[in-house]
XYZ file of C-alpha atoms in Angstrom:
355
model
C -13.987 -5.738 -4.381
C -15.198 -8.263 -1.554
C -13.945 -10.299 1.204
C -11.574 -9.132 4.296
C -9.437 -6.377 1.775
C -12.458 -4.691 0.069
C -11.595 -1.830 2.993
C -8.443 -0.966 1.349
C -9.123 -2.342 -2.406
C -12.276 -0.718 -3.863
C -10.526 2.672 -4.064
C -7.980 1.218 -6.271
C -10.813 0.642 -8.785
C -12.288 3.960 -7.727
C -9.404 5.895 -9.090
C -8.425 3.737 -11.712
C -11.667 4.382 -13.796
C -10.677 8.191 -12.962
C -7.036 8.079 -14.424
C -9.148 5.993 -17.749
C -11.991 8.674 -17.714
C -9.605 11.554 -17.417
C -6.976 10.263 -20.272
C -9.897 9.455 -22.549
C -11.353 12.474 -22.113
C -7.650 13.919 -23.479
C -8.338 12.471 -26.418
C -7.548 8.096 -25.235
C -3.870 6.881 -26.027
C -2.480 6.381 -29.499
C -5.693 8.035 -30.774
C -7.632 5.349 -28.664
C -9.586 5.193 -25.633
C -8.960 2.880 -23.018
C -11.349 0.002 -22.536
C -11.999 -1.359 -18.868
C -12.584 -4.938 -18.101
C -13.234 -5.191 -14.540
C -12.534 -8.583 -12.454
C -13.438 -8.896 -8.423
C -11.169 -11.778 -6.957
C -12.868 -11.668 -3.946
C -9.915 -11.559 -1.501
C -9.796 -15.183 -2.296
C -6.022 -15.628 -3.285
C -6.420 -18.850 -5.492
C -9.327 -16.599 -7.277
C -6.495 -14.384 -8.243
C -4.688 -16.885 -10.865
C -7.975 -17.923 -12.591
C -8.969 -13.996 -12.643
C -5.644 -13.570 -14.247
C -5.829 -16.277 -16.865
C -9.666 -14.913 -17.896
C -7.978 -11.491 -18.534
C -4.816 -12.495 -20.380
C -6.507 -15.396 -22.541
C -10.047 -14.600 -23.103
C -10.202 -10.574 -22.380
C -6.638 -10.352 -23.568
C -6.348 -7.240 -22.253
C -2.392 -4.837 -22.955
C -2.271 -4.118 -19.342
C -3.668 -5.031 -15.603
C -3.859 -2.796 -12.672
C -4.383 -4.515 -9.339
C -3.588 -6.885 -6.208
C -3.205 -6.304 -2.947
C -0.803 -8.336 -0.889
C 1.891 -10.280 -1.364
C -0.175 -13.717 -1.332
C -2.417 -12.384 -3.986
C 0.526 -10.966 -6.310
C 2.427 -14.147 -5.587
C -1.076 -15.953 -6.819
C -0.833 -13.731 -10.580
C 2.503 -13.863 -11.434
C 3.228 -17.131 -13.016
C 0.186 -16.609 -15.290
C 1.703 -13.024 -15.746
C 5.090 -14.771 -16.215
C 4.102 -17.590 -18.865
C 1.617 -15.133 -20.559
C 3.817 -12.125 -21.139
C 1.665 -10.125 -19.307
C 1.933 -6.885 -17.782
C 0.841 -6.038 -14.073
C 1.127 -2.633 -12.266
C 1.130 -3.643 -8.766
C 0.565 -0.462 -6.347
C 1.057 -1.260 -2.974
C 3.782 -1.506 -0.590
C 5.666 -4.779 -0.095
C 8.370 -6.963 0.891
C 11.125 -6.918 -1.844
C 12.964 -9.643 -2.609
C 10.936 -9.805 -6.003
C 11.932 -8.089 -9.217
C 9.818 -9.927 -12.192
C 9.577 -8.455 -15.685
C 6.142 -8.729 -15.671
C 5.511 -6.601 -12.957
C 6.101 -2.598 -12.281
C 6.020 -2.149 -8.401
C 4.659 1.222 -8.000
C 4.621 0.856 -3.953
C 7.524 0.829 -2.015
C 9.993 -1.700 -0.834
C 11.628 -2.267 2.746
C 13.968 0.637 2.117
C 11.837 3.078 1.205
C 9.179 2.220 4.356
C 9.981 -0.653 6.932
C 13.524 0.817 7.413
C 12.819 4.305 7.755
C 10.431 3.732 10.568
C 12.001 1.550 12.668
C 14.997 3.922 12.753
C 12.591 7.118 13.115
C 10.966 5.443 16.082
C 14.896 4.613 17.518
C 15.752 8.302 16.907
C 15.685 11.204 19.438
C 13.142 12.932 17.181
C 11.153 9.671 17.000
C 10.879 8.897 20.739
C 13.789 7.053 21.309
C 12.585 3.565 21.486
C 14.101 0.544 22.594
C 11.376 -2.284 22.337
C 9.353 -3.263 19.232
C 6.224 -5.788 19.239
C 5.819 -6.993 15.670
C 2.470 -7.420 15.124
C 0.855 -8.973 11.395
C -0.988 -11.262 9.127
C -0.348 -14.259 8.712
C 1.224 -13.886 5.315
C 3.964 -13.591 2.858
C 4.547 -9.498 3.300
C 4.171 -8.965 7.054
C 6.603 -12.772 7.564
C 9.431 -11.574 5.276
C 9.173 -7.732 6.159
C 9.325 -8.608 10.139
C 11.966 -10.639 9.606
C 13.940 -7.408 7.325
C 12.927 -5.534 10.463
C 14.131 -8.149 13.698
C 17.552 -8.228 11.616
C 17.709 -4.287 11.377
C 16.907 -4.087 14.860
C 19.251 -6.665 16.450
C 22.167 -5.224 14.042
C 21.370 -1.223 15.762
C 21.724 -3.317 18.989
C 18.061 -4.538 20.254
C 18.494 -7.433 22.347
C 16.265 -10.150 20.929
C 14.138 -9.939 24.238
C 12.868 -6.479 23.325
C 11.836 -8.212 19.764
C 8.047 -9.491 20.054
C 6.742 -10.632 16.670
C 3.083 -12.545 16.413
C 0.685 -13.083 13.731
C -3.395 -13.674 13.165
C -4.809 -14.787 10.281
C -6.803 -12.401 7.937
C -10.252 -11.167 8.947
C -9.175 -11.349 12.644
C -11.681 -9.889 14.941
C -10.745 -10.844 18.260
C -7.083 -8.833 19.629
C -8.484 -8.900 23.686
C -5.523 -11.077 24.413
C -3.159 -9.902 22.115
C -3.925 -6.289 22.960
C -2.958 -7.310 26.381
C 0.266 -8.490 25.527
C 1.573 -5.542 24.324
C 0.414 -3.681 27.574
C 1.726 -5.631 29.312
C 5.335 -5.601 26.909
C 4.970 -1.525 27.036
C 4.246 -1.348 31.015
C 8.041 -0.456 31.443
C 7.807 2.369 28.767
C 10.205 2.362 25.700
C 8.287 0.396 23.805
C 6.093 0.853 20.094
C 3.739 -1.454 17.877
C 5.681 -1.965 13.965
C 2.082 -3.054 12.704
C 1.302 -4.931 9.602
C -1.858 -5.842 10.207
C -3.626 -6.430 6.891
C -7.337 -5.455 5.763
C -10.226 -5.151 7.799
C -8.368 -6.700 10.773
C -7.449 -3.190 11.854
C -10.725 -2.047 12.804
C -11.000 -4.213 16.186
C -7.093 -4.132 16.332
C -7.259 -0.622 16.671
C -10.841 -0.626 18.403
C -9.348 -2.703 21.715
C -6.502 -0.761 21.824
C -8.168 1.970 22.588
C -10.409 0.002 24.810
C -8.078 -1.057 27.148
C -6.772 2.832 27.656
C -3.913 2.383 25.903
C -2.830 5.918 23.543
C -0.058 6.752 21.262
C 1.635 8.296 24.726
C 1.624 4.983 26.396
C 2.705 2.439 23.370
C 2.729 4.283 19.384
C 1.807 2.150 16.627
C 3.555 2.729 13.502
C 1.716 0.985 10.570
C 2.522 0.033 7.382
C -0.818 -0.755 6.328
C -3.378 1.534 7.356
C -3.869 5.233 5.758
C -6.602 7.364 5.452
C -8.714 5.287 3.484
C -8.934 2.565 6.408
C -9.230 5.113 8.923
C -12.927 6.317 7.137
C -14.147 3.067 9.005
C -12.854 3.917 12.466
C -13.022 6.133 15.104
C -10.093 8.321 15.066
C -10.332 10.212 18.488
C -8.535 7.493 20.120
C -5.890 6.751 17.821
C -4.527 10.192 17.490
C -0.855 10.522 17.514
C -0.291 7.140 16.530
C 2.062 6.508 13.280
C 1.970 5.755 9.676
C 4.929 5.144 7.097
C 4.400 6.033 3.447
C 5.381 7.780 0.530
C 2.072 9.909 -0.249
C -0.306 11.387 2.007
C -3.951 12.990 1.226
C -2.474 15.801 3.690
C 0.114 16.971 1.403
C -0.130 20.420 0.656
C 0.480 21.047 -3.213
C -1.522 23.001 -5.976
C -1.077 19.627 -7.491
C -2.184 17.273 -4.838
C -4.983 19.581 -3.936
C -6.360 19.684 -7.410
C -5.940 15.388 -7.475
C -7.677 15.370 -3.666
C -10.740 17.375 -5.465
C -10.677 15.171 -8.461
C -11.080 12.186 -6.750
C -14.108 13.832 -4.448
C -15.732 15.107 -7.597
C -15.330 11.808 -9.417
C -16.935 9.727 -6.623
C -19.926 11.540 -6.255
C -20.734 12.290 -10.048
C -20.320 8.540 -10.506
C -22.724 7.464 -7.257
C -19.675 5.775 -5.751
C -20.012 4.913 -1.508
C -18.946 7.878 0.242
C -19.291 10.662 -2.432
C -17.650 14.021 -1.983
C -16.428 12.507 1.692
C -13.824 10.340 0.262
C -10.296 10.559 0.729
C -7.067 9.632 -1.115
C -4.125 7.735 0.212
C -0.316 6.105 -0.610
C -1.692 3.093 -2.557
C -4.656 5.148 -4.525
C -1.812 7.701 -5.313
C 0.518 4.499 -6.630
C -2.555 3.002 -8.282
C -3.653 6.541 -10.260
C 0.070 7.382 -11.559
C 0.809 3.754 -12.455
C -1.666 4.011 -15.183
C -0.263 7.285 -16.331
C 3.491 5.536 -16.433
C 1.716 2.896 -18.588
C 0.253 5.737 -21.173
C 3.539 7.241 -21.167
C 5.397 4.286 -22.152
C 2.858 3.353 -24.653
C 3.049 6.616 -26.359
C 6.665 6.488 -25.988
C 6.671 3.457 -27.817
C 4.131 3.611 -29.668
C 2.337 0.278 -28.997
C 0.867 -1.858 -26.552
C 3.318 -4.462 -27.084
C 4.215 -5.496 -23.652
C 8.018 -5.875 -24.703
C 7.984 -2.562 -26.250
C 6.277 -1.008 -23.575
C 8.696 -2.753 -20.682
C 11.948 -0.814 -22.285
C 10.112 2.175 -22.602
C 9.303 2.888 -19.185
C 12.327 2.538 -17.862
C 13.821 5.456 -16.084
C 10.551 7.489 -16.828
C 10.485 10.460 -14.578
C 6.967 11.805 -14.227
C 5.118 14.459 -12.141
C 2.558 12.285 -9.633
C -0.093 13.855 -6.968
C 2.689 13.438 -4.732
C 5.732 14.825 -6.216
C 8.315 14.159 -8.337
C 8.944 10.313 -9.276
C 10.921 7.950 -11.385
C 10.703 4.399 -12.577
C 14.289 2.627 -12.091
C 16.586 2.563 -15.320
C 16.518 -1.556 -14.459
C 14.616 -2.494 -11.817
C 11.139 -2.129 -12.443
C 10.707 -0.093 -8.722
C 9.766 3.477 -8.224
C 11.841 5.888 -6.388
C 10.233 8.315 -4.323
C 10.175 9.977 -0.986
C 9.632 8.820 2.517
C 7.177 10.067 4.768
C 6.253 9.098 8.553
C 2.506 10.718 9.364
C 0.713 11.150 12.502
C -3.001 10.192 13.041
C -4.833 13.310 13.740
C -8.438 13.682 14.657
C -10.263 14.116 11.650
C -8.544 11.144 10.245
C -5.849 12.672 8.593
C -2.399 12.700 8.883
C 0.020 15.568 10.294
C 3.758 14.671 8.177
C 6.246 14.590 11.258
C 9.510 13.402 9.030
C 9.967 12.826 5.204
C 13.490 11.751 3.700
């Protein structure tokens, strides 16, 4: 709720306490209502394993909803692990994990990184033939860069059309890096795969629009910016620019619509920052319907027995804001649909492909 990912975490809170408020107001789960205990780690990943411990041991709470990247999931789950503890992690990440202590509710490499990268290859998608792999210094944007350089060299990329390059989080300063990648692009065929963590994209995005370059010169395609990040920017120079996901605020539904208003209503009845202006995204979308898998195993089963619970949400098929989704039968990962957006100018996103 602080530090360098509060930009991208608070709304996970936000709509958290809406998917509690609106299944208490049904009538709570088992006959009772859900109780929040709210910790703020403070973007400070060792934080993360003591916060854990205080709500396993002391709070001993049935469930936890939260984290946001890699290093900070990494941080819980051997407390999760050697506590039987239950964690509903909503955002995006690299794979290579499959714990049963954790429901992934984002996607994996597959069902985002992949997709892209062969969009942005495709006739539809521009036809590119360079990539500049630009993150954090961390575990997600590391392992998923290096899922991405092996995808691209296998389609046939010679490794001197690969860039890759990190900063640390909270970067502020991309003059030089900025420059790099103009100068990469000057010959044309070339796109940013960004994972760029946190409030880092603000002057990422900022200086690339400050030294003239626009989605016709050099597109971006990120994997961790969506409409909630984009309230803090200024969107008229970043239109056409890219975004993959699996949810977007834009989708047109009577059931996304009525979730979109929800969420508006809920924020300014409650006095949160932003009110009615608010907007929903891929990982508040994971983090809302995670919570409703959880009530739906625990009614299944009957109890909040973490065991119990486990079985019973496997190969749960539920109706989400979204769309139609489904837990695995085995694998504790939710399948869903792809979608590639485009940045428009109100800070929305127009849905150019979806699988």
């Amino acid at each position: 709720l602080s530090g360098t990912m509060a930009i991208s975490e608070v709304s996970l809170r936000d709509v958290v306490l809406m998917a509690f408020d609106e299944i208490n107001s049904a009538g709570g789960i088992l006959g009772r209502p859900i109780k929040p205990v709210i910790v703020d780690p403070a973007s400070d990943w060792d934080l993360f394993a003591e916060k854990a411990k205080q709500l396993l041991l002391k709070d001993k709470v049935d469930v936890t909803f939260g984290c946001w990247t890699s290093v900070s999931r990494k941080s819980v789950l051997p407390v999760f692990e050697k506590n039987n503890g239950l964690l509903f992690y909503p955002v995006q990440y690299e794979g290579e994990e499959c714990s049963r202590n954790v429901f992934y509710t984002g996607a994996t490499p597959n069902q985002q990184l992949i997709p892209a990268a062969e969009y942005l290859m495709s006739e539809d998608g521009g036809g590119f033939k360079k990539f500049y792999l630009l993150g954090t210094d961390y575990v997600f944007p590391r392992t998923a860069n290096k899922i991405l350089r092996a995808f691209l060299l296998a389609k046939g990329v010679p490794a001197k059309n690969i860039m890759e390059e990190y900063t640390p989080f909270h970067h502020q300063d991309y003059q030089t890096i900025v420059g790099k990648v103009k100068a990469f692009a000057s010959g044309g065929d070339a796109a940013v795969l960004s994972t760029i963590n946190g409030d880092s994209n603000v002057p990422f995005y900022k200086e690339f629009a400050n030294q003239g370059l626009t989605a016709d010169d050099v597109p971006i395609m990120a994997f961790s910016v969506a409409e909630d990040e984009l309230r803090g920017m200024d969107t008229s120079a970043l239109v056409g620019n890219l975004a993959a996901w699996n949810y977007y605020h834009s989708i047109d539904t009577a059931d996304n619509v009525s979730f979109v208003e929800r969420f508006k209503v809920y924020c300014e009845v409650n006095g949160l920052p932003g009110g009615s202006d608010r907007v929903t995204d891929d990982p508040i979308e994971a983090a809302y319907y995670g919570v409703y898998v959880w009530a739906a195993a625990v009614e299944k089963a009957g109890t909040t027995d973490v065991d119990a619970g486990r079985t019973a949400t496997y190969g749960l098929e539920f109706d989400a804001p979204g769309g139609a989704k489904k837990m695995d039968e085995v694998n504790h990962h939710t399948w869903k649909p792809v979608i590639i957006g485009e940045i428009l100018a109100d800070g929305q996103f127009g849905i150019v492909w979806e699988s």
